[in-house]
Amino acid sequence: MSKKEDHQTKLYHLPIRSVYEELLWANRTILAASSAAIVGVISGYPFDSIKTRLQTQPYDSISACIKQTYKEEGIRGFFRGVLPPLITVSIIKSISFSVYEETKCFCKKVYPEYYNLNTILSTMALSTTAGAVSGAFIATLSCPFELVKIQKQLEYILQTSSISTGVTVMRSDLKPTINRTVGVGIPVSPTAKPPLPDTHLNKKQNYTSTSSWYSAREIMKKKGFFGLYSGFNLHLVRDTIGTGVYFGGYETIKYILSGQNKTAGPATQFISGGLCGLMCWVVVFPLDLVKSMIQKEIGAPNPKYKNTKECINDIYQNGGLRGFYRGIAVTLIRAFPIHSLNFLMYEQTLLLIRHLSHHPITTK
């Protein structure tokens, strides 16, 4: 075989490996954020469900809420409506982190004298600004999903209470009324208390589980498309402030713990993520409470609150300033481990992608 023929029969392999590596690197933020979102939703959803119930229903304590939820709905009650958030949170968090990273790059490029300095103040300003922009952008996408999520979390309660049925629900702890006369009024002594209706059974029979899409359609049927954006103003303010505090707190704490020009390790990422989660919720919890109270009644024929001001006044009159933090205990218990895992998963996935795509590891 001649050299010319040998040259023609050679197989030229496509650079599949390099294409794969570049695809990994180009989509690193999306992959890392999605991984963090899936872990966060699965591990944190039961806590979030309990938080919503505590905010919107009169339970005596966290344990009472957990016991009653488990008694009436089983394990499923803690994960009611989890599938849509599992999908949507992954998408939204990917967009959130992407907007955050792009905003940081933009700020560094346009305002290098303020944002491109390796100081704690510059780091705090950059991450807080980028976080706030990300939060405001994401609020427009996430509001309908969060509204439907709240409706699903409270679905059992709303269907079996006077909020949706207009009928007072009978509770088994009420004292029975005994008729002490019979016939034409001859007094008798009852030998036993008359049986009370099995409220738990009645609730089960009256309750019909629905899909998240069904809940969304019902809201649009009653309120139109923009009904899905009920409480949007509060949602926008909450996410803008909260996401700014969230990312700003994380980068600042990480900077303090790791020091200047040093790469943060897993322990630093874990602690920073947990602390920023606590900070975020302490700041935005009152907004989240008011938003949940208003969004809870989106399907009610006669909503309790006509506007945000009425809701705020009612919470303050009944509980004072402490009333705005009703249900925060379970949120803070959830916040540290969930947000620790969130940032640890995000950072470590980025590190893995950097390794797999053969990009050099840079310092802080």
Short mmCIF file of C-alpha atoms in Angstrom, two decimals:
data_model
loop_
_atom_site.label_atom_id
_atom_site.label_comp_id
_atom_site.label_asym_id
_atom_site.label_seq_id
_atom_site.Cartn_x
_atom_site.Cartn_y
_atom_site.Cartn_z
CA MET A 1 0.00 0.00 0.00
CA SER A 2 1.39 3.37 -1.01
CA LYS A 3 1.85 6.23 1.43
CA LYS A 4 -0.94 8.14 -0.29
CA GLU A 5 -3.43 5.27 0.15
CA ASP A 6 -2.27 4.74 3.73
CA HIS A 7 -2.91 8.43 4.45
CA GLN A 8 -6.43 8.19 2.98
CA THR A 9 -7.38 5.16 5.10
CA LYS A 10 -6.32 6.75 8.41
CA LEU A 11 -9.11 7.53 10.84
CA TYR A 12 -9.11 11.00 12.30
CA HIS A 13 -10.77 10.92 15.70
CA LEU A 14 -13.02 13.79 16.66
CA PRO A 15 -11.88 15.71 19.76
CA ILE A 16 -14.81 14.32 21.77
CA ARG A 17 -12.96 14.52 25.05
CA SER A 18 -12.02 18.17 24.65
CA VAL A 19 -15.58 19.04 23.56
CA TYR A 20 -16.94 17.22 26.63
CA GLU A 21 -14.53 19.08 28.89
CA GLU A 22 -15.43 22.46 27.43
CA LEU A 23 -19.16 21.71 27.73
CA LEU A 24 -18.62 20.83 31.37
CA TRP A 25 -16.69 24.02 31.99
CA ALA A 26 -19.11 26.25 30.08
CA ASN A 27 -22.06 24.91 32.10
CA ARG A 28 -20.29 24.61 35.44
CA THR A 29 -22.52 27.11 37.26
CA ILE A 30 -25.73 25.43 36.06
CA LEU A 31 -24.51 21.94 36.99
CA ALA A 32 -23.22 23.01 40.40
CA ALA A 33 -26.33 25.02 41.27
CA SER A 34 -28.66 22.21 40.13
CA SER A 35 -26.80 19.67 42.27
CA ALA A 36 -27.03 21.99 45.28
CA ALA A 37 -30.75 22.61 44.63
CA ILE A 38 -31.68 18.91 44.49
CA VAL A 39 -29.88 18.14 47.75
CA GLY A 40 -31.34 21.24 49.40
CA VAL A 41 -34.96 20.61 48.36
CA ILE A 42 -35.04 16.94 49.36
CA SER A 43 -33.41 17.50 52.74
CA GLY A 44 -35.13 20.77 53.58
CA TYR A 45 -38.67 20.42 52.26
CA PRO A 46 -40.21 18.84 55.41
CA PHE A 47 -38.86 21.77 57.46
CA ASP A 48 -40.22 24.26 54.93
CA SER A 49 -43.63 22.59 55.04
CA ILE A 50 -43.72 22.78 58.85
CA LYS A 51 -42.61 26.44 58.67
CA THR A 52 -45.50 27.31 56.36
CA ARG A 53 -48.01 25.54 58.62
CA LEU A 54 -46.69 27.28 61.74
CA GLN A 55 -46.89 30.65 60.00
CA THR A 56 -50.46 30.22 58.79
CA GLN A 57 -52.15 27.93 61.36
CA PRO A 58 -52.53 28.16 65.18
CA TYR A 59 -50.37 25.32 66.50
CA ASP A 60 -49.21 25.27 70.12
CA SER A 61 -45.64 24.25 69.28
CA ILE A 62 -43.39 22.76 66.62
CA SER A 63 -43.87 19.27 68.06
CA ALA A 64 -47.67 19.71 68.04
CA CYS A 65 -47.53 20.70 64.37
CA ILE A 66 -45.34 17.72 63.50
CA LYS A 67 -47.52 15.26 65.44
CA GLN A 68 -50.79 16.52 63.99
CA THR A 69 -49.40 16.56 60.44
CA TYR A 70 -48.13 13.00 60.79
CA LYS A 71 -51.37 11.80 62.43
CA GLU A 72 -53.63 13.27 59.77
CA GLU A 73 -51.48 12.99 56.64
CA GLY A 74 -48.62 10.62 57.38
CA ILE A 75 -45.10 11.07 56.01
CA ARG A 76 -46.61 12.28 52.75
CA GLY A 77 -47.88 15.38 54.52
CA PHE A 78 -44.31 16.62 55.03
CA PHE A 79 -43.54 16.24 51.33
CA ARG A 80 -46.84 17.45 49.90
CA GLY A 81 -46.10 19.34 46.67
CA VAL A 82 -42.36 18.51 46.64
CA LEU A 83 -42.08 17.46 42.98
CA PRO A 84 -42.62 20.87 41.34
CA PRO A 85 -40.07 22.59 43.63
CA LEU A 86 -37.60 19.79 42.93
CA ILE A 87 -37.77 20.70 39.25
CA THR A 88 -38.38 24.43 39.42
CA VAL A 89 -35.92 25.17 42.24
CA SER A 90 -33.16 23.46 40.26
CA ILE A 91 -33.92 25.67 37.26
CA ILE A 92 -34.40 28.84 39.32
CA LYS A 93 -31.28 28.27 41.41
CA SER A 94 -29.25 27.66 38.25
CA ILE A 95 -30.50 30.97 36.83
CA SER A 96 -29.95 32.69 40.18
CA PHE A 97 -26.31 31.63 40.46
CA SER A 98 -25.72 32.42 36.77
CA VAL A 99 -27.14 35.93 37.15
CA TYR A 100 -25.11 36.35 40.32
CA GLU A 101 -21.83 35.36 38.65
CA GLU A 102 -22.54 37.47 35.53
CA THR A 103 -23.42 40.50 37.66
CA LYS A 104 -20.17 40.12 39.59
CA CYS A 105 -18.20 40.07 36.34
CA PHE A 106 -20.10 43.12 35.06
CA CYS A 107 -19.52 45.11 38.25
CA LYS A 108 -15.80 44.26 38.29
CA LYS A 109 -15.44 45.33 34.67
CA VAL A 110 -17.48 48.55 34.80
CA TYR A 111 -16.61 49.70 38.33
CA PRO A 112 -13.19 48.22 39.07
CA GLU A 113 -12.33 50.99 41.53
CA TYR A 114 -15.14 49.80 43.82
CA TYR A 115 -15.68 46.13 43.13
CA ASN A 116 -12.39 44.72 41.87
CA LEU A 117 -10.42 45.20 45.07
CA ASN A 118 -9.34 42.27 47.20
CA THR A 119 -10.63 43.79 50.44
CA ILE A 120 -13.41 42.77 52.79
CA LEU A 121 -15.49 45.89 51.98
CA SER A 122 -15.14 45.36 48.24
CA THR A 123 -16.02 41.67 48.60
CA MET A 124 -19.08 42.50 50.71
CA ALA A 125 -20.28 45.24 48.33
CA LEU A 126 -19.75 43.13 45.21
CA SER A 127 -21.48 39.98 46.48
CA THR A 128 -24.36 41.90 48.09
CA THR A 129 -25.03 43.95 44.95
CA ALA A 130 -24.85 40.90 42.68
CA GLY A 131 -27.04 38.93 45.08
CA ALA A 132 -29.70 41.66 45.17
CA VAL A 133 -29.79 41.83 41.35
CA SER A 134 -30.10 38.05 41.19
CA GLY A 135 -32.90 38.03 43.78
CA ALA A 136 -34.91 40.72 42.00
CA PHE A 137 -34.58 38.90 38.67
CA ILE A 138 -35.53 35.52 40.09
CA ALA A 139 -38.55 36.87 41.99
CA THR A 140 -40.40 37.41 38.70
CA LEU A 141 -39.93 33.73 37.84
CA SER A 142 -40.38 32.10 41.23
CA CYS A 143 -43.46 33.91 42.58
CA PRO A 144 -46.07 31.69 40.82
CA PHE A 145 -44.22 28.52 41.81
CA GLU A 146 -43.98 29.57 45.44
CA LEU A 147 -47.64 30.53 45.55
CA VAL A 148 -48.64 27.08 44.26
CA LYS A 149 -46.18 25.44 46.68
CA ILE A 150 -47.85 27.17 49.65
CA GLN A 151 -51.27 26.11 48.41
CA LYS A 152 -50.07 22.50 48.13
CA GLN A 153 -48.41 22.54 51.56
CA LEU A 154 -51.66 23.74 53.14
CA GLU A 155 -53.97 21.80 50.82
CA TYR A 156 -55.18 19.32 53.42
CA ILE A 157 -55.75 22.02 56.04
CA LEU A 158 -57.49 24.39 53.63
CA GLN A 159 -59.82 21.69 52.30
CA THR A 160 -60.82 20.44 55.75
CA SER A 161 -61.22 23.80 57.50
CA SER A 162 -63.64 26.69 57.44
CA ILE A 163 -61.23 28.65 55.26
CA SER A 164 -62.28 26.74 52.15
CA THR A 165 -65.56 25.07 53.14
CA GLY A 166 -67.20 27.79 55.18
CA VAL A 167 -68.08 25.19 57.84
CA THR A 168 -66.51 24.99 61.28
CA VAL A 169 -64.50 21.81 61.61
CA MET A 170 -65.46 19.63 64.58
CA ARG A 171 -62.54 18.74 66.79
CA SER A 172 -62.41 15.59 68.93
CA ASP A 173 -61.18 17.58 71.94
CA LEU A 174 -64.50 19.48 72.29
CA LYS A 175 -66.69 18.52 75.26
CA PRO A 176 -69.90 16.66 74.29
CA THR A 177 -73.36 18.11 74.92
CA ILE A 178 -75.55 15.49 76.61
CA ASN A 179 -79.33 15.55 76.31
CA ARG A 180 -80.60 14.83 79.82
CA THR A 181 -84.28 14.40 78.88
CA VAL A 182 -86.10 11.89 76.76
CA GLY A 183 -89.59 11.65 75.31
CA VAL A 184 -91.80 14.41 76.78
CA GLY A 185 -89.10 15.69 79.07
CA ILE A 186 -88.65 12.92 81.61
CA PRO A 187 -85.15 13.39 83.09
CA VAL A 188 -82.72 10.51 82.71
CA SER A 189 -79.15 9.89 83.77
CA PRO A 190 -76.99 9.04 80.79
CA THR A 191 -75.04 5.83 81.12
CA ALA A 192 -72.41 6.91 78.63
CA LYS A 193 -71.34 9.91 76.61
CA PRO A 194 -72.78 9.93 73.12
CA PRO A 195 -70.15 9.16 70.48
CA LEU A 196 -68.59 12.12 68.74
CA PRO A 197 -68.15 12.17 65.00
CA ASP A 198 -64.84 10.73 63.88
CA THR A 199 -63.40 14.03 62.73
CA HIS A 200 -60.22 12.45 61.50
CA LEU A 201 -62.19 10.05 59.30
CA ASN A 202 -64.50 12.82 58.11
CA LYS A 203 -61.52 14.94 57.19
CA LYS A 204 -59.99 12.07 55.25
CA GLN A 205 -63.25 11.55 53.37
CA ASN A 206 -63.63 15.25 52.58
CA TYR A 207 -60.05 15.64 51.41
CA THR A 208 -59.11 15.14 47.79
CA SER A 209 -55.46 15.38 46.76
CA THR A 210 -54.80 17.46 43.67
CA SER A 211 -51.83 18.17 41.45
CA SER A 212 -49.81 21.38 41.47
CA TRP A 213 -51.06 22.11 37.95
CA TYR A 214 -54.64 21.78 39.19
CA SER A 215 -53.92 24.30 41.98
CA ALA A 216 -52.42 26.72 39.43
CA ARG A 217 -55.45 26.35 37.14
CA GLU A 218 -57.85 26.99 40.03
CA ILE A 219 -56.00 30.19 40.94
CA MET A 220 -56.09 31.38 37.32
CA LYS A 221 -59.78 30.45 37.03
CA LYS A 222 -60.63 32.60 40.07
CA LYS A 223 -58.10 35.42 39.74
CA GLY A 224 -56.84 35.29 36.17
CA PHE A 225 -53.22 34.80 35.11
CA PHE A 226 -51.94 37.58 37.35
CA GLY A 227 -53.53 35.81 40.30
CA LEU A 228 -50.39 33.68 40.24
CA TYR A 229 -48.52 36.85 41.19
CA SER A 230 -50.56 37.52 44.33
CA GLY A 231 -48.17 38.87 46.95
CA PHE A 232 -45.55 39.67 44.30
CA ASN A 233 -44.54 43.01 45.84
CA LEU A 234 -43.65 41.31 49.11
CA HIS A 235 -42.00 38.47 47.22
CA LEU A 236 -39.86 40.93 45.24
CA VAL A 237 -38.73 42.85 48.33
CA ARG A 238 -38.06 39.64 50.25
CA ASP A 239 -35.95 38.07 47.50
CA THR A 240 -34.04 41.26 46.67
CA ILE A 241 -33.03 41.90 50.28
CA GLY A 242 -32.74 38.24 51.23
CA THR A 243 -30.58 37.17 48.31
CA GLY A 244 -28.34 40.20 48.77
CA VAL A 245 -27.81 39.30 52.43
CA TYR A 246 -27.43 35.63 51.50
CA PHE A 247 -24.62 35.98 48.95
CA GLY A 248 -23.09 38.99 50.68
CA GLY A 249 -23.00 37.17 54.00
CA TYR A 250 -21.52 34.02 52.46
CA GLU A 251 -18.67 35.72 50.62
CA THR A 252 -17.88 38.02 53.57
CA ILE A 253 -17.79 35.22 56.16
CA LYS A 254 -15.77 33.06 53.79
CA TYR A 255 -13.31 35.93 53.30
CA ILE A 256 -12.95 36.41 57.07
CA LEU A 257 -12.50 32.70 57.80
CA SER A 258 -10.14 31.87 54.93
CA GLY A 259 -8.13 35.07 54.90
CA GLN A 260 -6.86 37.16 52.02
CA ASN A 261 -5.54 35.38 48.90
CA LYS A 262 -6.40 31.92 50.23
CA THR A 263 -8.71 29.27 48.82
CA ALA A 264 -11.58 28.37 51.16
CA GLY A 265 -11.73 24.72 52.18
CA PRO A 266 -14.84 22.54 52.68
CA ALA A 267 -15.11 23.40 56.40
CA THR A 268 -15.05 27.14 55.65
CA GLN A 269 -17.64 26.72 52.89
CA PHE A 270 -19.88 24.68 55.19
CA ILE A 271 -19.75 27.14 58.10
CA SER A 272 -20.10 30.21 55.85
CA GLY A 273 -23.12 28.72 54.11
CA GLY A 274 -24.84 27.90 57.39
CA LEU A 275 -24.23 31.33 58.94
CA CYS A 276 -25.37 33.23 55.84
CA GLY A 277 -28.56 31.15 55.82
CA LEU A 278 -29.27 32.15 59.43
CA MET A 279 -28.56 35.82 58.69
CA CYS A 280 -30.82 35.82 55.66
CA TRP A 281 -33.83 34.35 57.46
CA VAL A 282 -33.51 36.60 60.51
CA VAL A 283 -33.66 39.61 58.18
CA VAL A 284 -36.46 38.54 55.82
CA PHE A 285 -38.65 36.32 58.02
CA PRO A 286 -41.25 39.03 58.84
CA LEU A 287 -41.68 39.70 55.11
CA ASP A 288 -41.97 35.98 54.45
CA LEU A 289 -44.60 35.62 57.18
CA VAL A 290 -46.80 38.43 55.81
CA LYS A 291 -46.39 37.06 52.27
CA SER A 292 -47.44 33.55 53.35
CA MET A 293 -50.48 34.87 55.24
CA ILE A 294 -51.70 36.76 52.18
CA GLN A 295 -50.91 34.02 49.67
CA LYS A 296 -52.60 31.41 51.87
CA GLU A 297 -56.00 33.02 51.25
CA ILE A 298 -55.75 33.44 47.49
CA GLY A 299 -58.54 30.88 46.97
CA ALA A 300 -60.75 31.95 49.89
CA PRO A 301 -64.17 33.41 48.96
CA ASN A 302 -63.83 36.05 51.71
CA PRO A 303 -60.13 36.75 52.38
CA LYS A 304 -59.34 37.92 55.89
CA TYR A 305 -56.99 40.66 54.69
CA LYS A 306 -57.82 43.24 52.03
CA ASN A 307 -54.23 44.47 51.79
CA THR A 308 -50.75 44.11 53.26
CA LYS A 309 -51.29 46.84 55.85
CA GLU A 310 -54.27 45.00 57.38
CA CYS A 311 -52.22 41.82 57.62
CA ILE A 312 -49.31 43.60 59.32
CA ASN A 313 -51.63 45.36 61.79
CA ASP A 314 -53.38 42.10 62.65
CA ILE A 315 -50.09 40.27 63.29
CA TYR A 316 -48.82 43.13 65.47
CA GLN A 317 -52.04 43.45 67.47
CA ASN A 318 -52.17 39.72 68.22
CA GLY A 319 -48.50 39.02 68.83
CA GLY A 320 -46.55 42.26 68.93
CA LEU A 321 -43.12 42.26 67.33
CA ARG A 322 -42.68 38.61 68.32
CA GLY A 323 -45.68 37.79 66.16
CA PHE A 324 -43.65 38.54 63.03
CA TYR A 325 -41.26 35.72 63.94
CA ARG A 326 -43.90 33.03 64.51
CA GLY A 327 -42.48 29.78 63.17
CA ILE A 328 -38.89 31.04 62.89
CA ALA A 329 -37.51 28.34 65.22
CA VAL A 330 -38.07 25.53 62.74
CA THR A 331 -36.74 27.77 59.96
CA LEU A 332 -33.48 28.43 61.80
CA ILE A 333 -33.14 24.75 62.72
CA ARG A 334 -33.47 24.01 59.01
CA ALA A 335 -31.40 26.96 57.78
CA PHE A 336 -27.93 26.06 59.01
CA PRO A 337 -27.61 22.48 57.72
CA ILE A 338 -29.52 23.13 54.49
CA HIS A 339 -27.56 26.22 53.44
CA SER A 340 -24.30 24.65 54.63
CA LEU A 341 -24.97 21.72 52.31
CA ASN A 342 -26.11 24.09 49.57
CA PHE A 343 -22.85 26.02 49.31
CA LEU A 344 -20.66 23.01 50.10
CA MET A 345 -22.29 21.07 47.25
CA TYR A 346 -22.06 24.07 44.93
CA GLU A 347 -18.39 24.79 45.63
CA GLN A 348 -17.30 21.16 45.58
CA THR A 349 -19.15 20.47 42.33
CA LEU A 350 -17.38 23.47 40.79
CA LEU A 351 -14.07 22.05 42.03
CA LEU A 352 -14.88 18.63 40.55
CA ILE A 353 -15.81 20.16 37.19
CA ARG A 354 -12.62 22.21 37.23
CA HIS A 355 -10.66 19.00 37.79
CA LEU A 356 -12.53 17.01 35.14
CA SER A 357 -12.19 19.77 32.54
CA HIS A 358 -8.48 20.28 33.36
CA HIS A 359 -8.76 23.96 34.23
CA PRO A 360 -6.19 25.28 36.70
CA ILE A 361 -7.31 25.84 40.29
CA THR A 362 -7.14 29.52 41.15
CA THR A 363 -6.84 31.15 44.53
CA LYS A 364 -9.62 33.09 46.19
#
